[in-house]
mmCIF file of C-alpha atoms and ligand atoms in Angstrom:
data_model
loop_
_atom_site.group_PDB
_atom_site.id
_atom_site.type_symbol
_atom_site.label_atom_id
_atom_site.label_comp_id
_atom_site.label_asym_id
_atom_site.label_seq_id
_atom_site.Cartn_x
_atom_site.Cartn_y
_atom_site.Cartn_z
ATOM 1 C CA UNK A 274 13.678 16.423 -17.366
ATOM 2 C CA UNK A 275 12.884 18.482 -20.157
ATOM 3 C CA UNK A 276 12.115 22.122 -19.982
ATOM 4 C CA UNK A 277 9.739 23.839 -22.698
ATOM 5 C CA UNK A 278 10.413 27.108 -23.626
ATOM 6 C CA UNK A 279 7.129 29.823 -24.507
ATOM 7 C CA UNK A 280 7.280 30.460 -28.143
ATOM 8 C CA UNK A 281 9.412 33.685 -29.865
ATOM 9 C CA UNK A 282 11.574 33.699 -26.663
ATOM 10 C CA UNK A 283 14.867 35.416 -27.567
ATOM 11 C CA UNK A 284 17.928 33.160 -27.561
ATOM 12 C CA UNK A 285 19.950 34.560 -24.317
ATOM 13 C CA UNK A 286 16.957 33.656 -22.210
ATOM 14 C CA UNK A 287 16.868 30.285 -23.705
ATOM 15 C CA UNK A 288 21.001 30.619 -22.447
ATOM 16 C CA UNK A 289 19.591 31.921 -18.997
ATOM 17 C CA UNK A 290 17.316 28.908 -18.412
ATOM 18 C CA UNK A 291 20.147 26.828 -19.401
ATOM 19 C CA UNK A 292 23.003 28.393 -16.975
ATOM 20 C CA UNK A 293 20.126 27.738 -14.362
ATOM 21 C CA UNK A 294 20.006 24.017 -15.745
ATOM 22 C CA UNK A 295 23.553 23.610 -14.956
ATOM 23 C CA UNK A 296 23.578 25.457 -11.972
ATOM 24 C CA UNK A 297 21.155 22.900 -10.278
ATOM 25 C CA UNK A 298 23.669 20.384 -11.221
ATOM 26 C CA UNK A 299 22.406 19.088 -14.416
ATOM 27 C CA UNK A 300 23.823 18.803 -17.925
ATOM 28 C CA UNK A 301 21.017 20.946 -20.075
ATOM 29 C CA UNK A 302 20.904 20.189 -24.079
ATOM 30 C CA UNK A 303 18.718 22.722 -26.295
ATOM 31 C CA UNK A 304 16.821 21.991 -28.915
ATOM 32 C CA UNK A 305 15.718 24.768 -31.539
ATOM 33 C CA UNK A 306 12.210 23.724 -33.277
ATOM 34 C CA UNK A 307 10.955 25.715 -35.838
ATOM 35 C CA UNK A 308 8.355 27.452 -33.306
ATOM 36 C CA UNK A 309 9.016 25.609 -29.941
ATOM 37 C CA UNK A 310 13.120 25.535 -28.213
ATOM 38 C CA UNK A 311 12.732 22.696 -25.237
ATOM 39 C CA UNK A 312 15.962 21.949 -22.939
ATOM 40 C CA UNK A 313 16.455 18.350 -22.300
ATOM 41 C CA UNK A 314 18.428 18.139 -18.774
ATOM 42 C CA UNK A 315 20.384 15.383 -18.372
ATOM 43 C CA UNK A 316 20.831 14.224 -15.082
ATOM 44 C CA UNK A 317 19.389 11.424 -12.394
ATOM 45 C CA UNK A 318 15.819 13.281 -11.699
ATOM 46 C CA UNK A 319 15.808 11.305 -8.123
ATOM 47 C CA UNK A 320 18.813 12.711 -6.689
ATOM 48 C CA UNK A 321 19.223 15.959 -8.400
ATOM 49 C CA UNK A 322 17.281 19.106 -7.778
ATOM 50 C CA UNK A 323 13.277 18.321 -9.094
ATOM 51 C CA UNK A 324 13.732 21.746 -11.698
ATOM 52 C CA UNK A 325 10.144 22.550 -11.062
ATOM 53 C CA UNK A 326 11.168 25.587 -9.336
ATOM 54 C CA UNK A 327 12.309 27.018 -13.078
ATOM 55 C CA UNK A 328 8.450 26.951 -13.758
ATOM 56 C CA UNK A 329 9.432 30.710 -11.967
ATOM 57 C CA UNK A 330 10.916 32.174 -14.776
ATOM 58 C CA UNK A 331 8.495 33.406 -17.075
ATOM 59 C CA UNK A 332 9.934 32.110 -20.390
ATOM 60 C CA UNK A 333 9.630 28.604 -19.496
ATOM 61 C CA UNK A 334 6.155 27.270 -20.743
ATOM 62 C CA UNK A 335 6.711 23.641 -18.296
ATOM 63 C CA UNK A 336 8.846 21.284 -16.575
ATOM 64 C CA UNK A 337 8.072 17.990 -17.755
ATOM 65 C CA UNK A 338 10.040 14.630 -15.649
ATOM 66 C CA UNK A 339 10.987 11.871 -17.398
ATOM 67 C CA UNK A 340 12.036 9.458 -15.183
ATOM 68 C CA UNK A 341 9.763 7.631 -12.541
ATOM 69 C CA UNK A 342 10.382 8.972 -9.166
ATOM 70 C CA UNK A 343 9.578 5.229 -7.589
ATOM 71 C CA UNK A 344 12.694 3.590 -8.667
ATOM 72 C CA UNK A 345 13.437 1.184 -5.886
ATOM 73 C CA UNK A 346 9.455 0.099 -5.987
ATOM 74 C CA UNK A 347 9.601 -0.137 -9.796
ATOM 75 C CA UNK A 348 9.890 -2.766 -12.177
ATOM 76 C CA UNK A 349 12.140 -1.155 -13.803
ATOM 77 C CA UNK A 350 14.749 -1.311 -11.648
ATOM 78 C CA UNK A 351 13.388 -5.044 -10.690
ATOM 79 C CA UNK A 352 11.699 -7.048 -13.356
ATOM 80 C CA UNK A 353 11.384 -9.947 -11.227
ATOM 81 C CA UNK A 354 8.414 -10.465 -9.010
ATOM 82 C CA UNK A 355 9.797 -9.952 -5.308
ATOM 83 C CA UNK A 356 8.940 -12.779 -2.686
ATOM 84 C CA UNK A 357 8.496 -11.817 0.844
ATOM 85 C CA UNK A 358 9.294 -14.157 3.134
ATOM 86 C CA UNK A 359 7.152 -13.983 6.345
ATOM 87 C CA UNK A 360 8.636 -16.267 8.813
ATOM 88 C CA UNK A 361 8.436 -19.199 5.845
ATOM 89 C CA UNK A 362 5.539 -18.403 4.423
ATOM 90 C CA UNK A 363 6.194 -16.919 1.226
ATOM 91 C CA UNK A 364 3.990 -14.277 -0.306
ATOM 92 C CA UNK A 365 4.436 -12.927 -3.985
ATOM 93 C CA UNK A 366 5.749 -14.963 -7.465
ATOM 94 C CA UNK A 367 4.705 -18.038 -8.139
ATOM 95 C CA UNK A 368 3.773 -19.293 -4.457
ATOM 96 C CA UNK A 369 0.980 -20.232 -2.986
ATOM 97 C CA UNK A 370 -1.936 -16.964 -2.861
ATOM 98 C CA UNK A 371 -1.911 -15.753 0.454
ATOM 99 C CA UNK A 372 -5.304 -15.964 2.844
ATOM 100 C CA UNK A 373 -4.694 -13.619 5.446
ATOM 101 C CA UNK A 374 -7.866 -13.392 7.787
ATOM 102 C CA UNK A 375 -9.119 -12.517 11.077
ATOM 103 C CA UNK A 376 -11.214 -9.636 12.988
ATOM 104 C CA UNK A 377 -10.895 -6.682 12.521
ATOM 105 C CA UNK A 378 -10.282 -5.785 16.011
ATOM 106 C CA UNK A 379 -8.479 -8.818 18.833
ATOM 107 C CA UNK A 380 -11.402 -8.516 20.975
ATOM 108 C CA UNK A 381 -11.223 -11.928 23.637
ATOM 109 C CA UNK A 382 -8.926 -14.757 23.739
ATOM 110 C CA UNK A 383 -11.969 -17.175 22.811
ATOM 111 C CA UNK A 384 -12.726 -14.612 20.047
ATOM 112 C CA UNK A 385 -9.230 -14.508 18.705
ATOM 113 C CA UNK A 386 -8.671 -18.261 18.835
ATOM 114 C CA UNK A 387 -11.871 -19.836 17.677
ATOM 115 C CA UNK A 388 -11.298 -17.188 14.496
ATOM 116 C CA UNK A 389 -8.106 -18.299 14.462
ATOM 117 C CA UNK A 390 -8.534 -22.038 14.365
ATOM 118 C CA UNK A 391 -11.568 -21.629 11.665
ATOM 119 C CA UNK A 392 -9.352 -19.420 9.311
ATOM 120 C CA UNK A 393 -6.594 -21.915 9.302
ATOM 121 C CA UNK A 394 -9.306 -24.843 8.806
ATOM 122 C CA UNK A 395 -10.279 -22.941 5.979
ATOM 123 C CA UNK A 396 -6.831 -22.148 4.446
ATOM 124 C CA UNK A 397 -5.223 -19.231 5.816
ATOM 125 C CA UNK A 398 -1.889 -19.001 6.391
ATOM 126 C CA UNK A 399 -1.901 -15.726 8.158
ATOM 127 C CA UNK A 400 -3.977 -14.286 10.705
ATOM 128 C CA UNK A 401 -4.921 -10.788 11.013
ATOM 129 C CA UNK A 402 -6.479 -9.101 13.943
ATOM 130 C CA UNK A 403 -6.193 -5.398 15.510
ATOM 131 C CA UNK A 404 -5.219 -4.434 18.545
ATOM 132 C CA UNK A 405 -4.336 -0.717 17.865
ATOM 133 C CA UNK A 406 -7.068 0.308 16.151
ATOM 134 C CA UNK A 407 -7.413 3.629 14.368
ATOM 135 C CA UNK A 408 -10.970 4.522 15.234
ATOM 136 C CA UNK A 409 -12.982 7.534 13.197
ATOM 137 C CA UNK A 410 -14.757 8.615 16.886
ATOM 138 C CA UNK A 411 -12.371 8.788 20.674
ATOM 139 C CA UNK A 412 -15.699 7.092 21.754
ATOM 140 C CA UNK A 413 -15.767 3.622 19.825
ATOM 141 C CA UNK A 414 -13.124 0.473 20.924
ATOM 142 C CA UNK A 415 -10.160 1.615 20.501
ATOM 143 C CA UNK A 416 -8.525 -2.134 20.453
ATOM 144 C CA UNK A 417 -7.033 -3.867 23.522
ATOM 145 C CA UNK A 418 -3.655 -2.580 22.605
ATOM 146 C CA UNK A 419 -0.937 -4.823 24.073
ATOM 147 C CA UNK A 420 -3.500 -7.477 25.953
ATOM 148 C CA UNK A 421 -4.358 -7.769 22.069
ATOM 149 C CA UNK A 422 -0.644 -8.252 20.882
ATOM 150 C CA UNK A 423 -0.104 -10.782 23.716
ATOM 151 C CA UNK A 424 -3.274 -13.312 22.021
ATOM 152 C CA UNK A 425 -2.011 -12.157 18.620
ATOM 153 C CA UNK A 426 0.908 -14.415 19.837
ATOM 154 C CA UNK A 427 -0.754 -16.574 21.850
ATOM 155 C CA UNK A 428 -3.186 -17.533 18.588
ATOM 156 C CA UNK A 429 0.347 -18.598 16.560
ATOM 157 C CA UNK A 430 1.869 -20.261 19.412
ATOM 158 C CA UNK A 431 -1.388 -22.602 19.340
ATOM 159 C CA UNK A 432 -1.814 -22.406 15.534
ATOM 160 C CA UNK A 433 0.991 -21.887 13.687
ATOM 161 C CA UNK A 434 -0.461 -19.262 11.738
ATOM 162 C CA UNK A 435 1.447 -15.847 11.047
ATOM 163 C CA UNK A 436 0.270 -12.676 12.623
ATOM 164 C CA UNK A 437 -0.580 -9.435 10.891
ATOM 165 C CA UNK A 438 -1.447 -6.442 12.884
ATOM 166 C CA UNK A 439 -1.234 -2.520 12.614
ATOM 167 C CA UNK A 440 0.902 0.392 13.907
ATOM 168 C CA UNK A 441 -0.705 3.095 14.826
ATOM 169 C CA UNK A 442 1.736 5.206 15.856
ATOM 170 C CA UNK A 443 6.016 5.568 16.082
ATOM 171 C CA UNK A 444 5.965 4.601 19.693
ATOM 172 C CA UNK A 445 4.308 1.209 19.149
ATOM 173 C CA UNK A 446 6.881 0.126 16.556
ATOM 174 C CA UNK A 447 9.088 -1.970 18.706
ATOM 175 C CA UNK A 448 6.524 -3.428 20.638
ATOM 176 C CA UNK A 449 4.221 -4.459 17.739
ATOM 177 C CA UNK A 450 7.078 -5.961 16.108
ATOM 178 C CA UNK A 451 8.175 -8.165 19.034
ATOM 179 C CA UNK A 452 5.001 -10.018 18.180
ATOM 180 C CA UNK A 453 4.156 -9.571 14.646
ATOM 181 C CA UNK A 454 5.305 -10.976 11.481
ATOM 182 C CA UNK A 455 4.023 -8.169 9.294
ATOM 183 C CA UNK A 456 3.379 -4.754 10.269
ATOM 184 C CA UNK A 457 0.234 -3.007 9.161
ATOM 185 C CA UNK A 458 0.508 0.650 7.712
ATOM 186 C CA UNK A 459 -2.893 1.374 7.782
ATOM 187 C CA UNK A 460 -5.219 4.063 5.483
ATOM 188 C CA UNK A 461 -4.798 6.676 7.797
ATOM 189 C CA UNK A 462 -1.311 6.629 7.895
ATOM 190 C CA UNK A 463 -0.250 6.097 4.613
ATOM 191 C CA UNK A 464 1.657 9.164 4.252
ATOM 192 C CA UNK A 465 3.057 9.281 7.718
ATOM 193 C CA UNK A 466 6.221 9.409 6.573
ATOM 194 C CA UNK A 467 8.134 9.306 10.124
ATOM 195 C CA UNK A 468 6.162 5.964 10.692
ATOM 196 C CA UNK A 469 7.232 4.489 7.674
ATOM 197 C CA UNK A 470 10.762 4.535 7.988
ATOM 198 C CA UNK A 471 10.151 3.221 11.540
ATOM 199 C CA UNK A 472 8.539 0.429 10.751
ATOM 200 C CA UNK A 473 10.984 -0.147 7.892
ATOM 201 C CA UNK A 474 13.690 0.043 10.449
ATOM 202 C CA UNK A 475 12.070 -2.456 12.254
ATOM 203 C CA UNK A 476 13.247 -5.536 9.977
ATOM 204 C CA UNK A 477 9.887 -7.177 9.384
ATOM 205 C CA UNK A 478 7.613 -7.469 6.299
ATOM 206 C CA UNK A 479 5.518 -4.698 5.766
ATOM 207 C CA UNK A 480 1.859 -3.999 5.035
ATOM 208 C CA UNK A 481 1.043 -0.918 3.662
ATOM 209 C CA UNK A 482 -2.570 -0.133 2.876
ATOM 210 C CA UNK A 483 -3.354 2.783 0.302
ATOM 211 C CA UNK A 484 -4.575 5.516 1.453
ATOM 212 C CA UNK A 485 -7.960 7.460 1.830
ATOM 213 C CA UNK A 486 -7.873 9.770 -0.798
ATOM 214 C CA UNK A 487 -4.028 8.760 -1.954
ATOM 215 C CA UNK A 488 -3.258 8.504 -5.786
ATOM 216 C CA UNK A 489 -1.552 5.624 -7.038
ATOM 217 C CA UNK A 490 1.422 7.033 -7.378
ATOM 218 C CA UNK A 491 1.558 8.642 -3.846
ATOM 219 C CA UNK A 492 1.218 4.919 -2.526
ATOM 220 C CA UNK A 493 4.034 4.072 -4.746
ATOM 221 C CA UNK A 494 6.112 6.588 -2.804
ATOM 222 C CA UNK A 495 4.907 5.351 0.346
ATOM 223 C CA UNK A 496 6.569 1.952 -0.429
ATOM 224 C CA UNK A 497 9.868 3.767 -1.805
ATOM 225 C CA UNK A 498 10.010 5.205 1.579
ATOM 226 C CA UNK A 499 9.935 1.734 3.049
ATOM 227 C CA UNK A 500 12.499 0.876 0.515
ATOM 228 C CA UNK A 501 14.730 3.983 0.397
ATOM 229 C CA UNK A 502 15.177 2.875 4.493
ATOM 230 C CA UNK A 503 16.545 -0.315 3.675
ATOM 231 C CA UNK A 504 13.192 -2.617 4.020
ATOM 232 C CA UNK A 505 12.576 -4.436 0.758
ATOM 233 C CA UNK A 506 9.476 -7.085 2.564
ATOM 234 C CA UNK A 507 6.663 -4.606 1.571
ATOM 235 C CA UNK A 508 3.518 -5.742 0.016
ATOM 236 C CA UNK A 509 1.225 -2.934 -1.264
ATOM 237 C CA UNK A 510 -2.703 -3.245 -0.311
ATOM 238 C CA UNK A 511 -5.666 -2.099 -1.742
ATOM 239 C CA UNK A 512 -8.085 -1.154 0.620
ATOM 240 C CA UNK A 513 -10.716 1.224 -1.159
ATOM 241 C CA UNK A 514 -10.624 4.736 -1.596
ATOM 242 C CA UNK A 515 -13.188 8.207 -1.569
ATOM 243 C CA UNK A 516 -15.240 8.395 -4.014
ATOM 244 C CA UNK A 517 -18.788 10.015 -4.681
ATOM 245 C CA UNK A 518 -20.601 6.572 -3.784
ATOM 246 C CA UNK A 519 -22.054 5.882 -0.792
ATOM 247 C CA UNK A 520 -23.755 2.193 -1.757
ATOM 248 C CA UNK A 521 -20.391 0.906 -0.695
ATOM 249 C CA UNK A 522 -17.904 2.205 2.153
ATOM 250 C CA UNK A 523 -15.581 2.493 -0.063
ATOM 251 C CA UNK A 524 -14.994 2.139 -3.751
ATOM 252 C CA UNK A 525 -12.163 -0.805 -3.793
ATOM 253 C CA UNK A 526 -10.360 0.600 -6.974
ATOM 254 C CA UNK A 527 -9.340 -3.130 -8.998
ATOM 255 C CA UNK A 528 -7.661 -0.931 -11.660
ATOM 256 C CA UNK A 529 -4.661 0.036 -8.634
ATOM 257 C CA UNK A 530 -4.194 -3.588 -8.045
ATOM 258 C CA UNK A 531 -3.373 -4.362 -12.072
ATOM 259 C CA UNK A 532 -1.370 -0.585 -11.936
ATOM 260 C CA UNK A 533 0.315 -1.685 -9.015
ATOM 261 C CA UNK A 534 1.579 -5.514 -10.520
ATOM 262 C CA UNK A 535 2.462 -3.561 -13.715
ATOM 263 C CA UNK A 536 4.272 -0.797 -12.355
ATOM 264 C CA UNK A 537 6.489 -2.711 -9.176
ATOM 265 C CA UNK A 538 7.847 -6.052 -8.286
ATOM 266 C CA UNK A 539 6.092 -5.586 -4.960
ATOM 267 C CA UNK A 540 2.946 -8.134 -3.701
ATOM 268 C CA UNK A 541 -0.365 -6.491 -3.838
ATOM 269 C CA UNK A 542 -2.740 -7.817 -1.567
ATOM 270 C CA UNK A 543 -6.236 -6.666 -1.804
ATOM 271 C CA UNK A 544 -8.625 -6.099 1.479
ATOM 272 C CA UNK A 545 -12.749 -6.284 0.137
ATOM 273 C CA UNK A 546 -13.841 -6.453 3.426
ATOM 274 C CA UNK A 547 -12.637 -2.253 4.146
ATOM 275 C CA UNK A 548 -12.815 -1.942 0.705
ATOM 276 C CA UNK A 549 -16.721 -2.664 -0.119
ATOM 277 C CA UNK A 550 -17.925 -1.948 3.952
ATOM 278 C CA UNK A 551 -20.534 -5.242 3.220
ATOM 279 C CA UNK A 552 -20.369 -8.613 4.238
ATOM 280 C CA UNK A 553 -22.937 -9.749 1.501
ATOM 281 C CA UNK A 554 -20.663 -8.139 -1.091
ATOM 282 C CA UNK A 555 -16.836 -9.057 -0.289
ATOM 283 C CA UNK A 556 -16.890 -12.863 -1.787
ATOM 284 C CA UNK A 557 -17.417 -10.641 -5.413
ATOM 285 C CA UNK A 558 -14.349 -8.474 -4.486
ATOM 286 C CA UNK A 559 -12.581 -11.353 -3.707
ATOM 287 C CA UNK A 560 -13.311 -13.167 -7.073
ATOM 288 C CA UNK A 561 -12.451 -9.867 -8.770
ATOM 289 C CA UNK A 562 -9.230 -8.814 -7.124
ATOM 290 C CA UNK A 563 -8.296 -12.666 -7.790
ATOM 291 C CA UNK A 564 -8.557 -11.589 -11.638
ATOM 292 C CA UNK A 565 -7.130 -8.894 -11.403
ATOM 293 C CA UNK A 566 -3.792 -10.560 -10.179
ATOM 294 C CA UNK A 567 -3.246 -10.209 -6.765
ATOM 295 C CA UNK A 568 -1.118 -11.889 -4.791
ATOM 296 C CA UNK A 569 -3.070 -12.498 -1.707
ATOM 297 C CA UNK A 570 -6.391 -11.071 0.047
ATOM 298 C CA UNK A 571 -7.160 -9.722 3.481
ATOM 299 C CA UNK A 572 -10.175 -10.660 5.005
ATOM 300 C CA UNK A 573 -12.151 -9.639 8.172
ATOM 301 C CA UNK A 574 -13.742 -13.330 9.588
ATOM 302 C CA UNK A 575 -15.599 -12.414 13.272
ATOM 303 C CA UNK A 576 -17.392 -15.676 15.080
ATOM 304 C CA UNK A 577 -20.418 -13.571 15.600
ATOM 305 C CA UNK A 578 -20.309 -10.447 12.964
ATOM 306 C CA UNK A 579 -23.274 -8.989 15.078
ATOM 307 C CA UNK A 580 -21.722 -8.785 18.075
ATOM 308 C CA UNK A 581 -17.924 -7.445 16.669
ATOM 309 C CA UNK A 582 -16.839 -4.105 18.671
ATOM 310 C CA UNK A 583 -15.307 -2.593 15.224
ATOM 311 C CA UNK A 584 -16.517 -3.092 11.190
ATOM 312 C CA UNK A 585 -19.471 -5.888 12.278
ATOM 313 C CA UNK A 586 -21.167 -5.053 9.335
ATOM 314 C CA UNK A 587 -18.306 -6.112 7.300
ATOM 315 C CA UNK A 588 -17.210 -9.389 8.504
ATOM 316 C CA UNK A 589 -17.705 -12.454 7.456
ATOM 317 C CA UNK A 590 -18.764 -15.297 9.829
ATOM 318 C CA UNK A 591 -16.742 -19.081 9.972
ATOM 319 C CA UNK A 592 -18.701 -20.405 7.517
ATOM 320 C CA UNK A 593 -19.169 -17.283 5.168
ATOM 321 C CA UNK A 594 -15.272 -17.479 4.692
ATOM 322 C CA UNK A 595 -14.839 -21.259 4.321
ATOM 323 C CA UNK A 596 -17.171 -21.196 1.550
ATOM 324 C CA UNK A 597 -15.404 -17.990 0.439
ATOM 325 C CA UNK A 598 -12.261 -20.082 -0.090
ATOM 326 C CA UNK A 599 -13.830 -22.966 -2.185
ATOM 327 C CA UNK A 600 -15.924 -20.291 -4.655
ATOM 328 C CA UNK A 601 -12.115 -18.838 -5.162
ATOM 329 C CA UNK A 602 -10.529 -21.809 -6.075
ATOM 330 C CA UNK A 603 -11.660 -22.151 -10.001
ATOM 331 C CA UNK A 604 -10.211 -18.005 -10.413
ATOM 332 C CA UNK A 605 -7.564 -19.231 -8.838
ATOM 333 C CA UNK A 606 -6.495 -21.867 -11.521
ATOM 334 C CA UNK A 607 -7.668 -19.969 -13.985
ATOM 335 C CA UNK A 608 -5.218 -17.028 -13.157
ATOM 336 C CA UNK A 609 -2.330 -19.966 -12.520
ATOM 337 C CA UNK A 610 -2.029 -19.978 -8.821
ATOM 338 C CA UNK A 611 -1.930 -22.308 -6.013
ATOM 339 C CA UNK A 612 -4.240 -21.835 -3.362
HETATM 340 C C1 PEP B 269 -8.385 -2.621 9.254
HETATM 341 O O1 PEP B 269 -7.724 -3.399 8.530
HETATM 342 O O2 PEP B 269 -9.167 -3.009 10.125
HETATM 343 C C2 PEP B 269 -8.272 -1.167 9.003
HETATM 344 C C3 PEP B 269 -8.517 -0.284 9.954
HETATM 345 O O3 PEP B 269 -7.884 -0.899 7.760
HETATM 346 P P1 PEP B 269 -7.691 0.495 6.956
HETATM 347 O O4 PEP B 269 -6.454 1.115 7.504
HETATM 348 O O5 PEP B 269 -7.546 0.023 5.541
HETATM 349 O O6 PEP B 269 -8.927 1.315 7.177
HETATM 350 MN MN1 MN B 270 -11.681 -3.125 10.009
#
């Protein structure tokens, strides 16, 4: 941390700051300029005090960290890419890119498994579906809830594939995990901090989506939750955030997917079909998050968009995604991966 001190302050209150320096349990180191004194504090930023409280005392001018306050999540700490295993299929490094695709919402068992059977024709390896769903209005479908986890499992007893599905709430930890193989964080409970270190409790690989509104390095924290409580299977997912535009649902922000592969070891998965809101636009997000060097996309695939109780107007139909899949395959070389 250093501390910069406003100019022409008198030397004991330089001494003051610093007894407060050491007080706070760090080891503080002054430097005189010519016009401008700072304090470098010497300490670990992540377990000591933060020092932003000294921004109080009206001769300091700033507190300025140093260090990155996502260390397990960083690269830093882990150059290495970090592979996370999901009942054998492996997502991250140099394996196969990961199709994970489904409804949005479980909404039948003929629903669920004709989706199913089509996504894994196509190439998926993991399905998604929900069946807590975390719904803007109390009046739209709110998801089956555990009739939904109970196809979830029947679709990879019949199929094979993996199943991906969200946690809405604490409560629903145990029971979502006793059929899925990742959990879902979703937007709106990105920073629901209590959740988090539920689900990382739990065991299995996590999900979690960015935010709403969240800055990059807020959804970096998320994950160092998840990893400060012992759960290192978490893939980060950009899912769109805020923005002034309205053409699109959301504005799916390809810039956080490079951030996030240059700043952690993590996966980054990328979701168009929340992230753009349009059917007729997520095969572009795809082939752009693909470039951008993601590890894996998440894709909403409904047998009948037109009918779907949740997103219709963003899901892709059977043959929408299988042709999805072949138009990725040359960005897929090209960036070096396997489909
Ligand atoms: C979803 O995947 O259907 C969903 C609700 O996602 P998000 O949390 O990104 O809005
Ligand atoms: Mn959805």
């Amino acid at each position: 941390m250093i501390i910069v001190i406003k100019p022409n302050t008198p030397r004991e209150q330089v001494e003051q700051v610093m007894e407060e320096v050491q007080k706070l349990g760090y080891d503080p180191r002054p430097i005189f300029g010519t016009e401008l004194t700072v304090i470098a504090a010497i300490g670990d930023e992540r377990t000591h005090h933060t020092l932003t409280s000294l921004n109080a005392m009206p001769q300091v001018e700033k507190v300025i960290p140093v260090q990155k306050r996502h260390k397990l999540v960083s690269r830093e700490t882990h150059p290495g890419d970090t592979v996370v295993n999901v009942d054998g299929v492996k997502v991250g490094g140099n394996n196969p890119f990961s199709l994970m695709a489904g409804p949005c919402s479980v909404e039948s068992e003929e629903q669920l498994l004709s989706t199913a059977r089509a996504v894994k024709a196509a190439g998926a390896t993991i399905l998604r579906g929900g069946a807590f769903k975390p719904r803007t209005s109390p009046y739209e479908f709110q998801g089956l809830g555990s009739e939904g986890l109970r196809l979830l499992s029947l679709a990879k007893k019949e199929t094979g594939l993996k199943i991906i599905t969200e946690v809405l709430s604490e409560r629903h930890v145990e029971e979502v995990a006793s059929h899925a193989d990742i959990l879902q964080i979703g937007a709106r409970n990105a920073q629901n901090f209590q959740l988090l270190i539920e689900c990382a409790k739990s065991g299995k690989p996590i999900l979690l989506k960015r935010g709403l509104s969240q800055k990059i390095d807020e959804w970096l924290l998320g994950a160092e939750y998840l990893l400060a409580h012992g759960n290192g299977n978490v893939m980060f997912c950009e899912r769109g955030i805020r923005t002034f535009e309205t053409y699109t649902r959301n504005t799916l922000d390809l810039a956080a997917v490079a951030v996030a592969k240059k700043e952690s070891h993590l996966p980054v998965i990328v979701d168009p079909s929340q992230g753009c809101g349009r059917a007729d636009l997520v095969r572009a997000m795809c082939l752009g998050a693909v470039a951008m060097g993601c590890d894996g996309l998440l894709i909403e695939v409904h047998p009948h968009p037109a009918e779907a109780l949740s997103d219709g107007q963003q899901q892709v139909d059977f043959a929408g995604f299988a042709q999805l899949v072949k138009e990725l395959q040359p960005i897929l070389s090209a960036m070096g991966r396997v489909a």
